Amino acid sequence: EPEVTQTPSHQVTQMGQEVILRCVPISNHLYFYWYRQILGQKVEFLVSFYNNEISEKSEIFDDQFSVERPDGSNFTLKIRSTKLEDSAMYFCASRLRRDNQPQHFGDGTRLSIL
Amino acid sequence: AQRVTQPEKLLSVFKGAPVELKCNYSYSGSPELFWYVQYSRQRLQLLLRHISRESIKGFTADLNKGETSFHLKKPFAQEEDSAMYYCALQTSGTYKYIFGTGTRLKVLA
């Protein structure tokens, strides 16, 4: 069964540094998402991406965040200047276009900001 | 307001006992609801979606629009059911999820 893959599984970065989290969605999926989960808290929506553009973003997704689908297979989340509060688990998800289809999640990237 | 509430952070039951994980939602549109399970820091895996009305691993969930609930039930809990369970509401338009805070189910031997 095809899966969403995320790399790296764990990223440790100094505060203020840029970080790129990578995701390879399932190949025939058309909607892509990033979520984050701060330790002990719920999974929160960050951004959705469809037809090569952001379709919705949350209040969390400020100017420090950006997403890209550079080559038709990868889907990346970039944080320009990381803050301590960016430490969290980041999940990528994708889904088919058709109605009532669930999202499929990757294993997540644990981001630790020092 | 769009919201999903899972009132129990932790639910402990003995093996063979019935289990019910509660989920209530608030949504002005027609709700699409899902249950996801996360075993020991693994990925979120789809367990159930209300539209399919199926039973997976013995779990069922019925959408009750009157009570705005989508509780997850299993008549006889197994030790391998121990995991984190998340209820998710899919919104219209971008189909993003709004998650509940999750319930950790512990099935005791």
PDB file of C-alpha atoms in Angstrom:
ATOM      1  CA  GLU A   1       0.000   0.000   0.000  1.00  0.00           C
ATOM      2  CA  PRO A   2       1.450   3.407  -0.932  1.00  0.00           C
ATOM      3  CA  GLU A   3       2.492   5.640   1.962  1.00  0.00           C
ATOM      4  CA  VAL A   4       3.336   9.247   2.656  1.00  0.00           C
ATOM      5  CA  THR A   5       7.024   9.477   3.530  1.00  0.00           C
ATOM      6  CA  GLN A   6       8.694  12.213   5.554  1.00  0.00           C
ATOM      7  CA  THR A   7      12.341  13.059   6.072  1.00  0.00           C
ATOM      8  CA  PRO A   8      14.147  13.476   8.337  1.00  0.00           C
ATOM      9  CA  SER A   9      12.515  11.639  11.202  1.00  0.00           C
ATOM     10  CA  HIS A  10      14.245  13.943  13.690  1.00  0.00           C
ATOM     11  CA  GLN A  11      15.769  17.372  13.078  1.00  0.00           C
ATOM     12  CA  VAL A  12      17.732  19.315  15.678  1.00  0.00           C
ATOM     13  CA  THR A  13      18.382  22.961  14.817  1.00  0.00           C
ATOM     14  CA  GLN A  14      19.711  26.039  16.542  1.00  0.00           C
ATOM     15  CA  MET A  15      17.231  28.848  17.153  1.00  0.00           C
ATOM     16  CA  GLY A  16      17.257  31.338  14.306  1.00  0.00           C
ATOM     17  CA  GLN A  17      18.319  28.801  11.698  1.00  0.00           C
ATOM     18  CA  GLU A  18      16.289  27.828   8.667  1.00  0.00           C
ATOM     19  CA  VAL A  19      14.881  24.326   8.466  1.00  0.00           C
ATOM     20  CA  ILE A  20      13.240  22.415   5.620  1.00  0.00           C
ATOM     21  CA  LEU A  21      11.012  19.449   6.302  1.00  0.00           C
ATOM     22  CA  ARG A  22      10.405  17.138   3.389  1.00  0.00           C
ATOM     23  CA  CYS A  23       7.449  15.005   2.406  1.00  0.00           C
ATOM     24  CA  VAL A  24       6.672  12.738  -0.503  1.00  0.00           C
ATOM     25  CA  PRO A  25       2.889  12.424  -0.764  1.00  0.00           C
ATOM     26  CA  ILE A  26       1.141   9.468  -2.345  1.00  0.00           C
ATOM     27  CA  SER A  27       1.625   9.804  -6.085  1.00  0.00           C
ATOM     28  CA  ASN A  28      -1.942  10.258  -7.341  1.00  0.00           C
ATOM     29  CA  HIS A  29      -3.036  12.507  -4.498  1.00  0.00           C
ATOM     30  CA  LEU A  30      -3.862  16.126  -5.194  1.00  0.00           C
ATOM     31  CA  TYR A  31      -4.384  17.785  -1.807  1.00  0.00           C
ATOM     32  CA  PHE A  32      -1.452  18.225   0.564  1.00  0.00           C
ATOM     33  CA  TYR A  33      -1.322  19.325   4.167  1.00  0.00           C
ATOM     34  CA  TRP A  34       1.017  20.121   7.014  1.00  0.00           C
ATOM     35  CA  TYR A  35      -0.010  19.735  10.629  1.00  0.00           C
ATOM     36  CA  ARG A  36       1.969  20.111  13.800  1.00  0.00           C
ATOM     37  CA  GLN A  37       1.681  18.652  17.272  1.00  0.00           C
ATOM     38  CA  ILE A  38       3.437  20.323  20.161  1.00  0.00           C
ATOM     39  CA  LEU A  39       4.277  17.792  22.864  1.00  0.00           C
ATOM     40  CA  GLY A  40       1.225  17.053  24.969  1.00  0.00           C
ATOM     41  CA  GLN A  41      -1.111  19.101  22.779  1.00  0.00           C
ATOM     42  CA  LYS A  42      -3.467  18.299  19.947  1.00  0.00           C
ATOM     43  CA  VAL A  43      -2.680  18.036  16.261  1.00  0.00           C
ATOM     44  CA  GLU A  44      -3.124  21.474  14.668  1.00  0.00           C
ATOM     45  CA  PHE A  45      -3.650  22.379  11.025  1.00  0.00           C
ATOM     46  CA  LEU A  46      -0.977  24.561   9.467  1.00  0.00           C
ATOM     47  CA  VAL A  47      -1.598  24.750   5.736  1.00  0.00           C
ATOM     48  CA  SER A  48      -3.296  23.089   2.801  1.00  0.00           C
ATOM     49  CA  PHE A  49      -1.958  23.090  -0.752  1.00  0.00           C
ATOM     50  CA  TYR A  50      -3.810  22.326  -3.956  1.00  0.00           C
ATOM     51  CA  ASN A  51      -3.156  23.010  -7.615  1.00  0.00           C
ATOM     52  CA  ASN A  52       0.292  24.417  -6.812  1.00  0.00           C
ATOM     53  CA  GLU A  53      -0.889  27.038  -4.401  1.00  0.00           C
ATOM     54  CA  ILE A  54      -1.863  27.469  -0.772  1.00  0.00           C
ATOM     55  CA  SER A  55      -5.595  26.941  -0.440  1.00  0.00           C
ATOM     56  CA  GLU A  56      -5.849  27.671   3.274  1.00  0.00           C
ATOM     57  CA  LYS A  57      -3.527  28.501   6.133  1.00  0.00           C
ATOM     58  CA  SER A  58      -3.979  28.832   9.854  1.00  0.00           C
ATOM     59  CA  GLU A  59      -2.948  31.676  12.144  1.00  0.00           C
ATOM     60  CA  ILE A  60       0.106  29.638  13.085  1.00  0.00           C
ATOM     61  CA  PHE A  61       1.348  29.744   9.502  1.00  0.00           C
ATOM     62  CA  ASP A  62       2.907  33.194   9.576  1.00  0.00           C
ATOM     63  CA  ASP A  63       5.539  34.794   7.334  1.00  0.00           C
ATOM     64  CA  GLN A  64       8.235  32.537   8.758  1.00  0.00           C
ATOM     65  CA  PHE A  65       6.597  29.524   7.140  1.00  0.00           C
ATOM     66  CA  SER A  66       6.424  28.615   3.474  1.00  0.00           C
ATOM     67  CA  VAL A  67       5.534  25.525   1.460  1.00  0.00           C
ATOM     68  CA  GLU A  68       6.623  24.372  -1.924  1.00  0.00           C
ATOM     69  CA  ARG A  69       6.121  21.525  -4.327  1.00  0.00           C
ATOM     70  CA  PRO A  70       9.287  21.980  -6.321  1.00  0.00           C
ATOM     71  CA  ASP A  71       9.309  18.945  -8.584  1.00  0.00           C
ATOM     72  CA  GLY A  72       5.882  17.316  -8.666  1.00  0.00           C
ATOM     73  CA  SER A  73       6.734  14.725  -6.043  1.00  0.00           C
ATOM     74  CA  ASN A  74       8.197  16.467  -2.996  1.00  0.00           C
ATOM     75  CA  PHE A  75       6.216  18.770  -0.736  1.00  0.00           C
ATOM     76  CA  THR A  76       8.317  20.851   1.619  1.00  0.00           C
ATOM     77  CA  LEU A  77       7.713  23.003   4.664  1.00  0.00           C
ATOM     78  CA  LYS A  78      10.303  25.691   5.332  1.00  0.00           C
ATOM     79  CA  ILE A  79      10.667  27.632   8.545  1.00  0.00           C
ATOM     80  CA  ARG A  80      12.897  30.636   7.852  1.00  0.00           C
ATOM     81  CA  SER A  81      14.085  31.603  11.311  1.00  0.00           C
ATOM     82  CA  THR A  82      13.179  28.993  13.864  1.00  0.00           C
ATOM     83  CA  LYS A  83      11.999  29.828  17.366  1.00  0.00           C
ATOM     84  CA  LEU A  84      11.973  27.673  20.460  1.00  0.00           C
ATOM     85  CA  GLU A  85       8.193  27.372  20.215  1.00  0.00           C
ATOM     86  CA  ASP A  86       8.508  25.747  16.780  1.00  0.00           C
ATOM     87  CA  SER A  87       9.648  22.569  18.523  1.00  0.00           C
ATOM     88  CA  ALA A  88       6.976  20.034  17.666  1.00  0.00           C
ATOM     89  CA  MET A  89       6.123  16.977  15.613  1.00  0.00           C
ATOM     90  CA  TYR A  90       5.261  17.969  12.043  1.00  0.00           C
ATOM     91  CA  PHE A  91       2.989  15.719  10.021  1.00  0.00           C
ATOM     92  CA  CYS A  92       2.482  15.776   6.285  1.00  0.00           C
ATOM     93  CA  ALA A  93      -0.727  14.388   4.805  1.00  0.00           C
ATOM     94  CA  SER A  94      -2.228  13.942   1.368  1.00  0.00           C
ATOM     95  CA  ARG A  95      -5.573  12.955  -0.071  1.00  0.00           C
ATOM     96  CA  LEU A  96      -7.328  12.214  -3.322  1.00  0.00           C
ATOM     97  CA  ARG A  97      -9.519  14.844  -4.851  1.00  0.00           C
ATOM     98  CA  ARG A  98     -12.741  12.908  -4.587  1.00  0.00           C
ATOM     99  CA  ASP A  99     -15.216  13.686  -1.826  1.00  0.00           C
ATOM    100  CA  ASN A 100     -15.277  11.705   1.387  1.00  0.00           C
ATOM    101  CA  GLN A 101     -11.698  10.578   0.976  1.00  0.00           C
ATOM    102  CA  PRO A 102      -9.539  10.451   4.112  1.00  0.00           C
ATOM    103  CA  GLN A 103      -6.141  12.002   4.525  1.00  0.00           C
ATOM    104  CA  HIS A 104      -3.099   9.741   4.668  1.00  0.00           C
ATOM    105  CA  PHE A 105      -0.381  10.771   7.086  1.00  0.00           C
ATOM    106  CA  GLY A 106       3.358  10.369   7.155  1.00  0.00           C
ATOM    107  CA  ASP A 107       5.341   9.257  10.205  1.00  0.00           C
ATOM    108  CA  GLY A 108       6.148  12.837  11.084  1.00  0.00           C
ATOM    109  CA  THR A 109       9.336  14.807  11.653  1.00  0.00           C
ATOM    110  CA  ARG A 110      10.258  15.654  15.207  1.00  0.00           C
ATOM    111  CA  LEU A 111      11.746  19.157  15.166  1.00  0.00           C
ATOM    112  CA  SER A 112      13.786  20.196  18.188  1.00  0.00           C
ATOM    113  CA  ILE A 113      14.937  23.802  18.422  1.00  0.00           C
ATOM    114  CA  LEU A 114      17.827  24.486  20.793  1.00  0.00           C
TER     115      LEU A 114
ATOM    116  CA  ALA B   1     -17.259  27.651  15.705  1.00  0.00           C
ATOM    117  CA  GLN B   2     -15.609  24.516  14.398  1.00  0.00           C
ATOM    118  CA  ARG B   3     -14.513  22.314  17.233  1.00  0.00           C
ATOM    119  CA  VAL B   4     -13.950  18.683  18.186  1.00  0.00           C
ATOM    120  CA  THR B   5     -14.066  17.647  21.809  1.00  0.00           C
ATOM    121  CA  GLN B   6     -12.701  14.435  23.246  1.00  0.00           C
ATOM    122  CA  PRO B   7     -13.414  14.770  26.949  1.00  0.00           C
ATOM    123  CA  GLU B   8     -11.246  11.925  28.201  1.00  0.00           C
ATOM    124  CA  LYS B   9      -7.456  12.226  28.061  1.00  0.00           C
ATOM    125  CA  LEU B  10      -6.995   8.708  29.355  1.00  0.00           C
ATOM    126  CA  LEU B  11      -9.308   5.729  29.400  1.00  0.00           C
ATOM    127  CA  SER B  12      -8.269   2.509  31.121  1.00  0.00           C
ATOM    128  CA  VAL B  13     -10.291  -0.663  30.692  1.00  0.00           C
ATOM    129  CA  PHE B  14      -9.664  -4.316  31.331  1.00  0.00           C
ATOM    130  CA  LYS B  15      -9.213  -6.764  28.502  1.00  0.00           C
ATOM    131  CA  GLY B  16     -12.582  -8.066  27.349  1.00  0.00           C
ATOM    132  CA  ALA B  17     -14.488  -5.063  28.689  1.00  0.00           C
ATOM    133  CA  PRO B  18     -16.483  -2.757  26.419  1.00  0.00           C
ATOM    134  CA  VAL B  19     -14.937   0.535  25.484  1.00  0.00           C
ATOM    135  CA  GLU B  20     -16.417   3.814  24.329  1.00  0.00           C
ATOM    136  CA  LEU B  21     -14.277   6.768  23.312  1.00  0.00           C
ATOM    137  CA  LYS B  22     -16.309   9.947  23.184  1.00  0.00           C
ATOM    138  CA  CYS B  23     -16.205  12.567  20.458  1.00  0.00           C
ATOM    139  CA  ASN B  24     -18.442  15.595  20.127  1.00  0.00           C
ATOM    140  CA  TYR B  25     -18.246  18.165  17.394  1.00  0.00           C
ATOM    141  CA  SER B  26     -19.424  21.646  16.591  1.00  0.00           C
ATOM    142  CA  TYR B  27     -19.807  22.475  12.897  1.00  0.00           C
ATOM    143  CA  SER B  28     -22.344  24.497  10.962  1.00  0.00           C
ATOM    144  CA  GLY B  29     -22.097  22.458   7.775  1.00  0.00           C
ATOM    145  CA  SER B  30     -22.644  18.799   7.020  1.00  0.00           C
ATOM    146  CA  PRO B  31     -19.967  16.990   9.057  1.00  0.00           C
ATOM    147  CA  GLU B  32     -17.496  14.475   7.700  1.00  0.00           C
ATOM    148  CA  LEU B  33     -15.959  12.653  10.652  1.00  0.00           C
ATOM    149  CA  PHE B  34     -13.083  10.248  11.016  1.00  0.00           C
ATOM    150  CA  TRP B  35     -11.316   8.290  13.727  1.00  0.00           C
ATOM    151  CA  TYR B  36      -7.551   7.919  13.555  1.00  0.00           C
ATOM    152  CA  VAL B  37      -5.352   5.726  15.728  1.00  0.00           C
ATOM    153  CA  GLN B  38      -1.715   6.270  16.622  1.00  0.00           C
ATOM    154  CA  TYR B  39       0.226   3.334  18.041  1.00  0.00           C
ATOM    155  CA  SER B  40       3.284   4.187  20.083  1.00  0.00           C
ATOM    156  CA  ARG B  41       4.623   7.217  18.158  1.00  0.00           C
ATOM    157  CA  GLN B  42       3.799   5.775  14.750  1.00  0.00           C
ATOM    158  CA  ARG B  43       1.873   7.593  12.060  1.00  0.00           C
ATOM    159  CA  LEU B  44      -1.776   8.521  12.353  1.00  0.00           C
ATOM    160  CA  GLN B  45      -3.686   5.668  10.741  1.00  0.00           C
ATOM    161  CA  LEU B  46      -7.251   5.872   9.546  1.00  0.00           C
ATOM    162  CA  LEU B  47      -9.501   3.678  11.633  1.00  0.00           C
ATOM    163  CA  LEU B  48     -13.012   4.645  10.619  1.00  0.00           C
ATOM    164  CA  ARG B  49     -14.934   7.201   8.631  1.00  0.00           C
ATOM    165  CA  HIS B  50     -18.585   7.847   9.251  1.00  0.00           C
ATOM    166  CA  ILE B  51     -19.565   7.682   5.601  1.00  0.00           C
ATOM    167  CA  SER B  52     -18.512   4.055   5.247  1.00  0.00           C
ATOM    168  CA  ARG B  53     -20.394   2.762   8.308  1.00  0.00           C
ATOM    169  CA  GLU B  54     -18.003  -0.183   8.509  1.00  0.00           C
ATOM    170  CA  SER B  55     -16.377  -2.022  11.386  1.00  0.00           C
ATOM    171  CA  ILE B  56     -12.592  -2.081  11.565  1.00  0.00           C
ATOM    172  CA  LYS B  57     -10.762  -4.231  14.154  1.00  0.00           C
ATOM    173  CA  GLY B  58     -14.103  -4.589  15.920  1.00  0.00           C
ATOM    174  CA  PHE B  59     -14.573  -0.832  16.287  1.00  0.00           C
ATOM    175  CA  THR B  60     -17.697   0.985  15.149  1.00  0.00           C
ATOM    176  CA  ALA B  61     -18.790   4.589  15.284  1.00  0.00           C
ATOM    177  CA  ASP B  62     -22.153   6.121  14.542  1.00  0.00           C
ATOM    178  CA  LEU B  63     -22.722   9.716  13.657  1.00  0.00           C
ATOM    179  CA  ASN B  64     -25.483  11.191  15.802  1.00  0.00           C
ATOM    180  CA  LYS B  65     -26.334  14.582  14.364  1.00  0.00           C
ATOM    181  CA  GLY B  66     -28.879  15.309  17.078  1.00  0.00           C
ATOM    182  CA  GLU B  67     -26.265  14.920  19.804  1.00  0.00           C
ATOM    183  CA  THR B  68     -23.428  16.084  17.529  1.00  0.00           C
ATOM    184  CA  SER B  69     -21.446  13.016  18.506  1.00  0.00           C
ATOM    185  CA  PHE B  70     -19.326  10.364  16.819  1.00  0.00           C
ATOM    186  CA  HIS B  71     -18.382   8.023  19.645  1.00  0.00           C
ATOM    187  CA  LEU B  72     -16.068   5.088  18.985  1.00  0.00           C
ATOM    188  CA  LYS B  73     -17.118   1.750  20.445  1.00  0.00           C
ATOM    189  CA  LYS B  74     -15.825  -1.761  20.767  1.00  0.00           C
ATOM    190  CA  PRO B  75     -17.634  -4.491  22.669  1.00  0.00           C
ATOM    191  CA  PHE B  76     -14.542  -6.394  23.858  1.00  0.00           C
ATOM    192  CA  ALA B  77     -11.273  -4.525  24.233  1.00  0.00           C
ATOM    193  CA  GLN B  78      -7.982  -6.252  23.382  1.00  0.00           C
ATOM    194  CA  GLU B  79      -4.517  -5.394  24.702  1.00  0.00           C
ATOM    195  CA  GLU B  80      -3.394  -4.501  21.189  1.00  0.00           C
ATOM    196  CA  ASP B  81      -6.029  -1.754  21.120  1.00  0.00           C
ATOM    197  CA  SER B  82      -3.874   0.298  23.498  1.00  0.00           C
ATOM    198  CA  ALA B  83      -3.058   3.455  21.550  1.00  0.00           C
ATOM    199  CA  MET B  84      -3.900   7.105  21.112  1.00  0.00           C
ATOM    200  CA  TYR B  85      -7.212   7.753  19.365  1.00  0.00           C
ATOM    201  CA  TYR B  86      -8.052  10.990  17.581  1.00  0.00           C
ATOM    202  CA  CYS B  87     -11.414  12.141  16.311  1.00  0.00           C
ATOM    203  CA  ALA B  88     -11.183  14.433  13.272  1.00  0.00           C
ATOM    204  CA  LEU B  89     -13.700  16.702  11.579  1.00  0.00           C
ATOM    205  CA  GLN B  90     -13.140  17.372   7.907  1.00  0.00           C
ATOM    206  CA  THR B  91     -14.212  20.828   6.823  1.00  0.00           C
ATOM    207  CA  SER B  92     -15.624  21.726   3.440  1.00  0.00           C
ATOM    208  CA  GLY B  93     -13.568  23.541   0.830  1.00  0.00           C
ATOM    209  CA  THR B  94      -9.992  22.553   1.571  1.00  0.00           C
ATOM    210  CA  TYR B  95     -10.955  19.375   3.442  1.00  0.00           C
ATOM    211  CA  LYS B  96      -8.619  20.237   6.293  1.00  0.00           C
ATOM    212  CA  TYR B  97      -8.995  18.369   9.563  1.00  0.00           C
ATOM    213  CA  ILE B  98      -9.840  19.745  12.940  1.00  0.00           C
ATOM    214  CA  PHE B  99      -8.648  17.269  15.530  1.00  0.00           C
ATOM    215  CA  GLY B 100      -9.768  16.579  19.040  1.00  0.00           C
ATOM    216  CA  THR B 101      -7.163  16.446  21.779  1.00  0.00           C
ATOM    217  CA  GLY B 102      -7.071  12.674  21.623  1.00  0.00           C
ATOM    218  CA  THR B 103      -7.813   9.906  24.116  1.00  0.00           C
ATOM    219  CA  ARG B 104      -5.180   7.458  25.262  1.00  0.00           C
ATOM    220  CA  LEU B 105      -6.717   4.022  25.608  1.00  0.00           C
ATOM    221  CA  LYS B 106      -4.984   1.579  27.915  1.00  0.00           C
ATOM    222  CA  VAL B 107      -6.244  -1.971  27.902  1.00  0.00           C
ATOM    223  CA  LEU B 108      -5.131  -3.792  31.018  1.00  0.00           C
ATOM    224  CA  ALA B 109      -4.507  -7.516  31.130  1.00  0.00           C
TER     225      ALA B 109
END
